[in-house]
Amino acid sequence: MFVEERLDGQAQVKGQGIGARLPRKEDDRFMRGRGLYVGDMKMPGLADVAFVRSPLAHARILSVNIPPSLEGRVFTARDLEGVKPIRAVSGLPGFKPSSQPPLAEGKVRFTGEPIAMCVGPTRAEAEDMAALVSTDLEPLPVLADFSTAEQSEELRVHEEWPDNIYLETKVNKGDRFVLDGAAIVVEREIGLSRQCMVPLEGKGTIAWWDTRLDQLVVYTSTQLPHMMRTGLAECLGLEERQVHVVAPDVGGGFGFKCILQPEEVCVAWLALTKKRPFRWVEDRREHLVAAANTREHHYRIKAFADADGRLLGLEADVAVDVGAYSVWPFSACLESAQIASILPGPYEMPFYACRTRSVATNKPPFTPYRGVARTGVCFALELMIDAIAREAGLEPAEVRLRNLVRPEQMPFTNITGKLFDSGDYPESVRQAVDAIDLPAFRERQKDGDGDGRLLGVGFATYCEQAAHGTTVYAAWGIPMVPGFEQATARVTPDGGLELRIGVHSHGQGMETSMAQVAHEILGVEIDKINVVHGDTAVTPYSTGTWGSRSMVMAGGAVSRACEIIAKRAIAIGAHLLQTTPDQVVLEEGEVRSRTGSIRFQQIAEAWYKTPEVLPADVAHEGLEVTAGYKPKVDSGTFSYATHAAIVAVDPEFGSVEILDYVVVEDGGTLVNPLIVDGQIIGGVAQGIGTALYEESPYSEDGQPLASTFVDYIIPGPCEVPDIRILHMETPSPFTAHGIKGIGEGGAIAPPAAIANAINDALRPLRAEVATTPVTPHRLLAAIAAAAEKQLGKP
Amino acid sequence: MKPSQFGYARPANVEEAVRLLQEADGSAKVMAGGQSLGPLLNLRLAQPSLIIDITAIRELTLVREEKDAIVYGACVTHASVEDRRVPDATNGFLPSVAAGIAYRAVRNRGTMGGSLAHADPAADWMTTLTALGAEILVAGSAGERRVALDQFMTAPFSVALEDSEFIIGIRIRRYSQAARFGYFKFCRKRGEFAEAMGAVVIDPELGIRRGIIGATDSRPILVPDMDACLRPSGEGIQAAKAMIAAMKIADDPVRDGMHANAFARALKQVAQ
């Protein structure tokens, strides 16, 4: 690494290796509108698919009526002979798996569930057909929310179950007696509303049969092409060699594009049986109504602290409304299992007890979204930290400093057995306090905003376990357990480099950052490095891009593969320089001895074009390598951050303006700080959506109430302030180059930081919010409730 | 979602448009900017047999200046008003309203006439032009007629137009130099549909004192006692808030409060 001091004191890495702040190579095509997405693809004879979806949340299907004129162009479950349901299991004791038929069979379990598919020359014509298909449905009582579903004696989402609970878990750590005589006990009900994930590009799938290779080819908008191959093969009864999956350009994933959707299975089945190309492109309404949801956690939580605000313990009872089906491959329990294991966050405490339930309801399935359970956990825990601070009469930042794990404790195993690898968590709080200038803000807060608005500041600190590996996932026993991550490095005859990775890049900038890792080792210019991803035919197996793992895992694998290439290049170079490998070094793309040098390109040419110059024992394995990689300790890296927000609350309209937003984060070694900043900004924007805007409400009979962007509000440019980012860099002791996963972090803390800031602003009114999104209606209702309480009304 | 099949016509004059409307017998839809109709077609909430695109009718894009009024063609875009490419009858009020409509991309194509014909209760023009006492110029098989805007909207997304009729223009009287205008809307997000809005128009020379509450569940509501609202030194604001909250427009205390506060903000803009 070459480091230069910038005027602002921050070090900047020169060159193209690890740490260089390079613009993304892939942006050239994206910014010119030249990306290639499923919806852009054209091919002769391509037919479009539209789905007939259930208008009811829970009903028996008496009949599906297809007009005779549409025969052969409309398909129902009866046609999908031999197709297996989607079944995501978990090895956790007591877990009840669900069977999700690609097209509903017998009954429908949520509004929007696919019942039939219609095939037309265009999407509009397929939709015309769908309008002509009618269904006779016998309505059943609807389990529209988790508490109704939990309490129902008779009614079941899945008839064969004894109740509506996928899984219940219990954690008990420490002795409860430490809570005796706690000076501070705070109890709250805290909730996150159900929401969608709204990637810019919705889901899309195109499938055809390749007669030459005797393969089903599926282009699909996914984060995990290799897993989709497994899932599709299982559902369709094919061998995996018969399935070729390609994820082309994908316009954002965020977890939503990890799951195998029934629509994908349906389109693949059409291609398999009709041997023609078919396509389905999810539209925005389908996404908002029928696609997987996320975030909905309900907490009953009690925190105990001494008079100085030191945490003694935490008791929590948590329900996650995971909807009608267990999603493949993550299952319906990953979210709640994660809640139980991470609720203590980055804090030390002697006692912890938590019960979680994953509850089945008549709503679309639930899948982990950027940050997974951490966004909900951080919201619940950080609101409690502020509640303790108010009780103790302390600055919330001070309570964090008193309870966070300290740098001298690293590596640190917390109360639930999580192994924190490195870092200085209190320092992130101190830097955030400085950046936001807390003392100056407290002065300014006294005078208000001058226009009747109330000012508040909020902090939230979290840790983000990323790139968790085999040990973690094997314990959950879900259909996906990551092992060694692989990468192929292949030198081309003219001295360029191809990197083939099994993960997929859909906004993470990996076509640039992976090249930077290779450049760090081999010195090949990044313009001469191609990163190939997303194609099961040409990339090594991978469980894909999720859990902020790609830079750690695939980056590590690229690093290992390039190290092996380097060794062989050195052997060739030494021979050409008429010396021995121990007498040369590889630097700046050259093998150098004391007397001469050989460029990387010459080495490639020697091996590929003039092999006669090399004896048989020099680099006979060639300049193409597939290497596997796993960190020394595979339980995950721990990135962390403190977010701080200053808000102005208008008590007349319940609106919230974010006046300042600071992120102090530690993601270990940053391969490309510019990309990291982009990831953080994007994540914070989504976190602001969760905090203030995004919600998928359902009526009592399970009808979605936000089916277009008129009702489902996402933040726009005016709602996302300039975000100030400060980096700390504590390398992970366990991973190649000290890299930690950071992709999700931005979306974790904003709901907590913003709600804490709102509650700080509302202190004079003694009102408090505890549910996301903090809509004007919720905020005004909280103010009204506080006013009534003070008047002594019920 | 993709629209169901429809025919498309782009008549060159008003007479032809009226004839097409008459022939379609209620199954045609007139399209100006298409900013509301487009999504309705895609969602299949509107399934007309024929779309009559009126943007080729030149006179509908023009503005006619009369002695005491200005007549804006139905196809004048929000952006034309915002950018002051058309004369203004209101000393800057119309451009300031236009600048706050949705997003610039919508304003580039969206039209005054289209917005009023769509009659979304939360739309800016319905409330503000009602406050201005605008009149709608309508063409149909029986010829042309004028309707006062406050009589035009009958219910959410419904207006007093016969099957063969469409809006050709909007007539707004010229306000005096002494006129004062107030407008406030509360949106959850910049450019979104409003949750609450209030508009106030005062012209001492013309003897006009009018207040309108918009973004209700239906038609804009005329504030009954503007004299009370205009009492000096904050008294009027308090009176307005109390009066509107008591009207229980939304039948939800939180939203009723928003309506009262939105109107009060508009009122503050004209307070002297």
XYZ file of N, CA, C and O in Angstrom, chain A residues 762 765-768 780-792:
72
model
N -39.206 15.173 21.806
C -40.537 15.150 22.432
C -40.492 15.188 23.959
O -41.536 15.209 24.605
N -42.747 17.318 25.938
C -44.157 16.936 25.875
C -44.409 15.600 26.573
O -45.542 15.130 26.622
N -43.352 14.980 27.059
C -43.403 13.660 27.707
C -44.016 12.596 26.810
O -44.679 11.669 27.266
N -43.816 12.761 25.537
C -44.326 11.763 24.585
C -43.168 10.923 24.079
O -42.018 11.357 24.076
N -43.496 9.728 23.650
C -42.466 8.805 23.188
C -43.043 7.972 22.039
O -44.196 7.544 22.116
N -48.274 12.245 16.085
C -49.313 13.105 16.668
C -50.145 12.333 17.702
O -50.549 12.892 18.727
N -50.368 11.051 17.420
C -51.117 10.235 18.383
C -50.328 10.101 19.684
O -50.911 10.121 20.784
N -49.000 9.972 19.578
C -48.166 9.876 20.790
C -48.227 11.171 21.587
O -48.308 11.157 22.820
N -48.206 12.292 20.882
C -48.294 13.589 21.570
C -49.658 13.721 22.261
O -49.751 14.135 23.425
N -50.712 13.313 21.539
C -52.060 13.418 22.119
C -52.198 12.507 23.332
O -52.781 12.890 24.354
N -51.632 11.309 23.241
C -51.717 10.362 24.366
C -50.997 10.918 25.580
O -51.479 10.812 26.720
N -49.832 11.519 25.355
C -49.076 12.087 26.476
C -49.843 13.243 27.110
O -49.861 13.389 28.339
N -50.493 14.036 26.272
C -51.262 15.177 26.790
C -52.426 14.675 27.638
O -52.709 15.223 28.711
N -53.092 13.638 27.172
C -54.226 13.093 27.931
C -53.777 12.521 29.266
O -54.439 12.685 30.284
N -52.622 11.848 29.241
C -52.089 11.243 30.459
C -51.822 12.327 31.497
O -52.131 12.179 32.676
N -51.275 13.456 31.015
C -50.956 14.520 31.960
C -52.203 15.196 32.495
O -52.195 15.724 33.587
N -53.264 15.135 31.722
C -54.536 15.674 32.204
C -55.243 14.687 33.123
O -56.306 14.981 33.652
N -54.653 13.494 33.248
C -55.229 12.501 34.134
C -56.384 11.730 33.538
O -57.107 11.026 34.229
